[in-house]
Each structure stands twice: as C-alpha cells, then as structure tokens.
Short mmCIF file of C-alpha atoms in Angstrom, two decimals:
data_model
loop_
_atom_site.label_atom_id
_atom_site.label_comp_id
_atom_site.label_asym_id
_atom_site.label_seq_id
_atom_site.Cartn_x
_atom_site.Cartn_y
_atom_site.Cartn_z
CA MET J 1 109.35 112.60 126.44
CA ARG J 2 112.60 114.07 127.17
CA SER J 3 115.58 112.01 126.75
CA ASP J 4 117.95 111.32 129.83
CA LEU J 5 121.05 111.12 127.79
CA GLY J 6 124.01 112.93 129.11
CA TYR J 7 121.63 113.81 132.71
CA SER J 8 121.30 110.34 133.92
CA PRO J 9 123.97 108.03 135.18
CA ASP J 10 122.64 105.10 133.53
CA ASN J 11 122.23 106.74 130.10
CA PRO J 12 125.73 108.79 130.33
CA ILE J 13 126.94 110.66 126.91
CA THR J 14 129.49 108.14 125.45
CA VAL J 15 132.61 109.47 124.11
CA GLY J 16 135.81 106.98 124.45
CA GLY J 17 139.27 108.04 124.57
CA GLY J 18 139.96 105.78 128.06
CA ARG J 19 142.22 106.46 130.31
CA VAL J 20 144.55 108.15 128.24
CA PHE J 21 142.81 110.07 126.08
CA ALA J 22 139.25 111.04 127.97
CA ALA J 23 140.35 114.74 128.29
CA PHE J 24 140.82 115.30 124.64
CA ASN J 25 137.67 113.40 123.73
CA GLU J 26 135.79 115.24 126.28
CA GLN J 27 136.18 118.20 125.38
CA GLN J 28 135.79 117.80 121.40
CA TYR J 29 133.02 116.83 122.01
CA LEU J 30 131.83 119.50 124.16
CA ARG J 31 133.31 122.09 121.91
CA ARG J 32 131.15 120.46 119.30
CA LEU J 33 127.59 120.90 121.10
CA ARG J 34 125.60 124.50 120.73
CA GLY J 35 123.18 125.33 123.31
CA PRO J 36 120.60 127.53 123.10
CA GLY J 37 120.18 129.85 119.94
CA GLY J 38 123.49 128.38 118.53
CA ALA J 39 125.95 129.57 120.62
CA PRO J 40 129.37 127.04 122.25
CA LEU J 41 129.41 126.07 125.63
CA GLU J 42 131.35 127.25 128.49
CA PHE J 43 131.67 124.47 130.26
CA ARG J 44 134.41 122.57 133.60
CA ARG J 45 135.08 119.04 135.22
CA ARG J 46 134.12 118.85 137.99
CA GLY J 47 135.34 115.13 139.04
CA SER J 48 134.39 111.97 138.50
CA THR J 49 131.65 109.34 140.27
CA GLY J 50 132.54 106.72 141.50
CA GLY J 51 131.47 102.78 141.39
CA PRO J 52 131.97 100.13 138.99
CA ARG J 53 131.19 102.52 136.06
CA ILE J 54 133.71 105.80 136.06
CA LEU J 55 131.78 108.80 134.87
CA ASP J 56 133.48 112.21 134.44
CA ILE J 57 131.26 115.35 135.52
CA TYR J 58 130.72 118.58 133.73
CA GLU J 59 129.08 121.59 134.82
CA ILE J 60 127.31 123.52 132.21
CA GLU J 61 127.41 127.30 132.47
CA SER J 62 123.62 128.32 131.83
CA ALA J 63 121.19 130.16 133.60
CA GLU J 64 120.33 126.90 135.65
CA PRO J 65 122.40 124.64 137.47
CA LEU J 66 123.27 122.13 134.53
CA VAL J 67 125.79 119.23 134.73
CA LEU J 68 126.74 116.41 131.69
CA LEU J 69 127.37 112.95 132.51
CA LEU J 70 130.16 111.26 129.84
CA ASP J 71 131.70 108.32 129.82
CA PRO J 72 135.30 108.20 128.43
CA TYR J 73 135.12 103.92 128.44
CA ARG J 74 133.16 103.26 126.08
CA PRO J 75 133.21 104.16 122.81
CA GLY J 76 130.81 106.90 120.65
CA PRO J 77 129.67 109.59 120.69
CA ASN J 78 126.15 108.03 121.35
CA GLY J 79 123.78 110.99 120.27
CA VAL J 80 122.95 114.39 121.41
CA PRO J 81 121.62 115.08 124.81
CA ASP J 82 117.90 117.27 125.23
CA GLY J 83 118.32 121.26 125.22
CA PHE J 84 121.82 120.71 122.97
CA THR J 85 122.22 120.55 119.37
CA LEU J 86 125.45 119.68 117.26
CA ASP J 87 127.74 122.17 115.19
CA ARG J 88 128.55 120.86 111.54
CA PRO J 89 126.48 117.49 112.33
CA ASP J 90 127.39 116.48 109.06
CA GLU J 91 131.34 116.37 110.13
CA PRO J 92 132.83 113.15 110.93
CA TRP J 93 134.79 113.40 114.62
CA ALA J 94 138.15 112.74 115.21
CA LEU J 95 137.64 111.32 118.66
CA ALA J 96 140.81 109.07 119.67
CA THR J 97 139.21 105.52 119.59
CA SER J 98 141.38 103.84 121.78
CA ILE J 99 140.74 102.72 125.29
CA VAL J 100 143.18 101.93 127.92
CA PRO J 101 140.83 100.49 131.14
CA VAL J 102 141.09 102.00 134.61
CA ASP J 103 141.28 97.91 135.39
CA PRO J 104 144.17 95.97 134.44
CA SER J 105 142.77 93.23 134.75
CA ALA J 106 140.26 93.77 131.48
CA PRO J 107 141.34 91.77 128.61
CA ALA J 108 144.07 93.52 126.93
CA PRO J 109 143.77 93.64 122.87
CA PRO J 110 145.69 91.37 120.65
CA PRO J 111 149.34 91.86 119.70
CA ALA J 112 149.94 94.73 117.31
CA GLY J 113 152.89 94.16 114.35
CA PRO J 114 155.34 97.21 113.35
CA ALA J 115 153.33 100.65 111.59
CA LYS J 116 154.45 103.02 110.21
CA TRP J 117 153.70 106.44 109.88
CA ARG J 118 154.94 109.87 107.09
CA MET J 119 154.13 113.13 108.82
CA VAL J 120 153.06 115.56 106.46
CA GLY J 121 151.94 119.11 106.30
CA ALA J 122 148.91 120.62 105.24
CA ASP J 123 150.15 120.75 101.87
CA GLY J 124 151.47 117.29 101.86
CA ALA J 125 154.55 118.11 102.35
CA THR J 126 156.42 115.56 104.49
CA TYR J 127 158.76 116.35 107.34
CA GLY J 128 159.44 112.54 108.50
CA PHE J 129 158.74 109.40 109.53
CA VAL J 130 157.65 107.76 112.76
CA ASP J 131 158.06 104.14 113.54
CA PHE J 132 156.82 101.57 116.54
CA GLY J 133 158.74 98.50 116.17
CA ALA J 134 158.12 94.88 116.84
CA GLY J 135 159.16 95.14 120.61
CA GLY J 136 157.21 98.34 120.89
CA ALA J 137 159.93 100.30 120.57
CA VAL J 138 159.46 104.29 118.63
CA THR J 139 161.45 106.08 116.87
CA VAL J 140 160.69 109.79 115.24
CA ASP J 141 163.42 110.28 112.47
CA MET J 142 162.75 113.70 111.42
CA PRO J 143 164.48 116.87 111.66
CA GLN J 144 165.78 117.91 114.97
CA HIS J 145 163.79 120.39 116.45
CA THR J 146 160.75 119.49 114.67
CA GLY J 147 161.25 115.64 116.28
CA ALA J 148 162.19 116.77 119.40
CA LEU J 149 158.57 118.50 119.64
CA LEU J 150 157.08 115.48 118.27
CA ARG J 151 159.09 113.16 120.38
CA GLU J 152 157.75 114.61 123.67
CA ARG J 153 154.31 114.73 122.87
CA VAL J 154 154.79 110.78 122.20
CA ASP J 155 156.29 110.18 125.24
CA LEU J 156 153.59 111.54 127.35
CA PHE J 157 151.03 109.77 126.16
CA VAL J 158 152.84 106.61 125.02
CA GLY J 159 154.53 106.68 128.38
CA MET J 160 151.40 106.63 130.98
CA THR J 161 150.23 103.60 128.86
CA PRO J 162 150.51 99.69 128.95
CA PRO J 163 152.67 98.19 126.47
CA GLU J 164 149.92 96.03 125.18
CA TYR J 165 147.82 99.26 124.32
CA ARG J 166 150.74 101.36 122.70
CA ALA J 167 150.22 100.79 119.29
CA GLY J 168 146.77 101.94 119.27
CA VAL J 169 147.68 105.19 121.43
CA LEU J 170 150.00 106.17 118.69
CA ALA J 171 147.98 105.88 116.20
CA ASP J 172 146.10 108.47 117.47
CA VAL J 173 148.30 110.17 119.11
CA LEU J 174 149.73 111.09 115.44
CA GLU J 175 146.50 110.86 113.73
CA ARG J 176 144.28 112.38 116.02
CA VAL J 177 145.13 114.65 118.60
CA ILE J 178 148.97 116.01 116.77
CA PRO J 179 146.43 117.44 113.82
CA TRP J 180 144.40 118.90 116.48
CA GLU J 181 146.99 120.57 118.31
CA SER J 182 148.79 121.76 115.45
CA ARG J 183 145.59 123.10 113.80
CA GLY J 184 146.22 120.66 110.91
CA ALA J 185 149.69 121.55 110.31
CA MET J 186 151.08 118.20 110.69
CA ARG J 187 149.28 114.76 110.97
CA GLY J 188 150.63 111.45 111.01
CA ILE J 189 149.20 109.11 107.56
CA PRO J 190 149.48 105.38 107.98
CA GLU J 191 151.94 104.05 105.25
CA ALA J 192 149.83 101.69 104.43
CA ALA J 193 147.14 104.28 103.95
CA ARG J 194 149.80 106.34 101.61
CA ALA J 195 149.61 103.33 99.40
CA GLU J 196 145.92 103.83 98.23
CA PRO J 197 144.43 105.44 95.24
CA GLY J 198 144.26 109.48 95.78
CA TRP J 199 147.94 109.74 97.58
CA SER J 200 149.45 113.16 95.93
CA GLY J 201 151.46 114.01 98.69
CA PRO J 202 155.45 114.44 97.65
CA VAL J 203 158.32 111.66 98.82
CA TRP J 204 160.78 112.57 101.14
CA GLY J 205 164.07 112.09 99.53
CA THR J 206 162.93 112.37 95.85
CA GLU J 207 164.37 115.13 94.12
CA ASN J 208 161.70 117.93 95.51
CA ASP J 209 163.69 117.08 99.03
CA GLY J 210 164.95 120.21 99.95
CA GLN J 211 161.43 121.53 99.02
CA THR J 212 159.03 119.27 100.99
CA ARG J 213 161.24 118.78 103.62
CA ARG J 214 159.43 120.85 106.91
CA ARG J 215 162.14 122.09 109.25
CA TRP J 216 159.92 123.42 112.28
CA TRP J 217 156.59 123.52 113.66
CA PRO J 218 155.29 125.23 116.53
CA PHE J 219 152.54 122.89 118.93
CA GLY J 220 149.95 125.73 118.51
CA ARG J 221 146.88 124.37 120.49
CA GLY J 222 148.38 123.73 124.15
CA ARG J 223 148.18 120.17 125.87
CA ALA J 224 145.44 117.79 125.05
CA GLY J 225 146.85 115.50 128.12
#
C-alpha cells in the first residue's frame, strides 16, 4: 500500500526548524532526497497552507506535477516519501533542533544559563570564542574581519528570535548553520564538549597561537535564512 507521507496534509514530512530555521531545515532535507535513478531534485517553495497546522508546500520538478508538504514546527525527519530515496542514508542529519513557534502564547522553554563556544576551523585551529551571557547578551571574541562576518550572521538569526529561545537558536547557528555555510571551514564547539575525551584541537593563547589562530574566512554558501 502506498504511503501518503509528504503527500497528505494529515501526514506531512516533519523537519523541525520552526519560524527561524524552517527554510534551512527544509532545504537540507530536500537536498538529500533523490528521484528516479538517484538524481538530485529540483524544487521550489510555493507557499504555505493555512489553518492551525502550517505546512510549507514544495513543488518538485518531474514529468507530472508533484508537491510535497513539509512541517517545520515538529521535529524530524520522520521518513522518506514514496517514489524517493535518501542520499547517504547512514549519515546523521545536521538540522537545526530549536523550534521557535508561530504562536506567541505557546509554552516557552526553561531559562537557559550562560554558554560558550570555541569557533574552530576544519583542522581544529581556533578562530575565537562566542559567549551567551546570563542576561542573553551575545559576545563575539574573534579577529576583526572574521568576527564581523560571524556577528552579522548571529545578529540576523538571534535578532528575529524571542529572548527565551535565543540560546537554542544561537547553538543552531554556530553548530549547524555556520558549518554548512562555510563548507566545513568553521564550526562552533560547546566548551563542555571540548573537555570530553577525544578533543585534540589547539588552544588559543598557547605558544602556538600565531600558527593556530585564523584571521579571515569568507562565508561561501550564501544565505540560509
């Protein structure tokens, strides 16, 4: 029996991302889908449905008109629609996990404490740090040009986010969006994760500072907002 996943409003493909990262998660998901013969998809967003459950409508280029329905307000993905396969099925998803709802009256997450990320390159060399303070302030401590580029992206996403959701959104920007936009040239690592077994990256401020600190990096993947 044919599954209606992605084809029926009652059974959309859930991808998460919420109001801030809907487009990012949806496009990440659709880029992993493959059509007949394993071909990548050509797709474009056609709008959204109304009603209490908002679904995004994507038109898939094919011999016959084909539309997939995606739900960015519930975590996912929850499967692959009939007629498609998944590229790199064993590779973990790198989707944003925070979900900022459309409804401002929805229950907010518990308050987040201070957090800190070390921004590293593909080789583990350190660019600098990003801090999320107890009052919600975000501090970027990096070389001027690189820091300005990162600050621009952080401000774009955090600026559109209600205060109670900003810690989760910032984590997604640093740990998921920036690695994708930079093609792996930069990523944020939570300082707690750095202390776990297996960390071998250099530490900014040691005698190797001059060799490990990066001074420039252009975002290379365009915008993801």
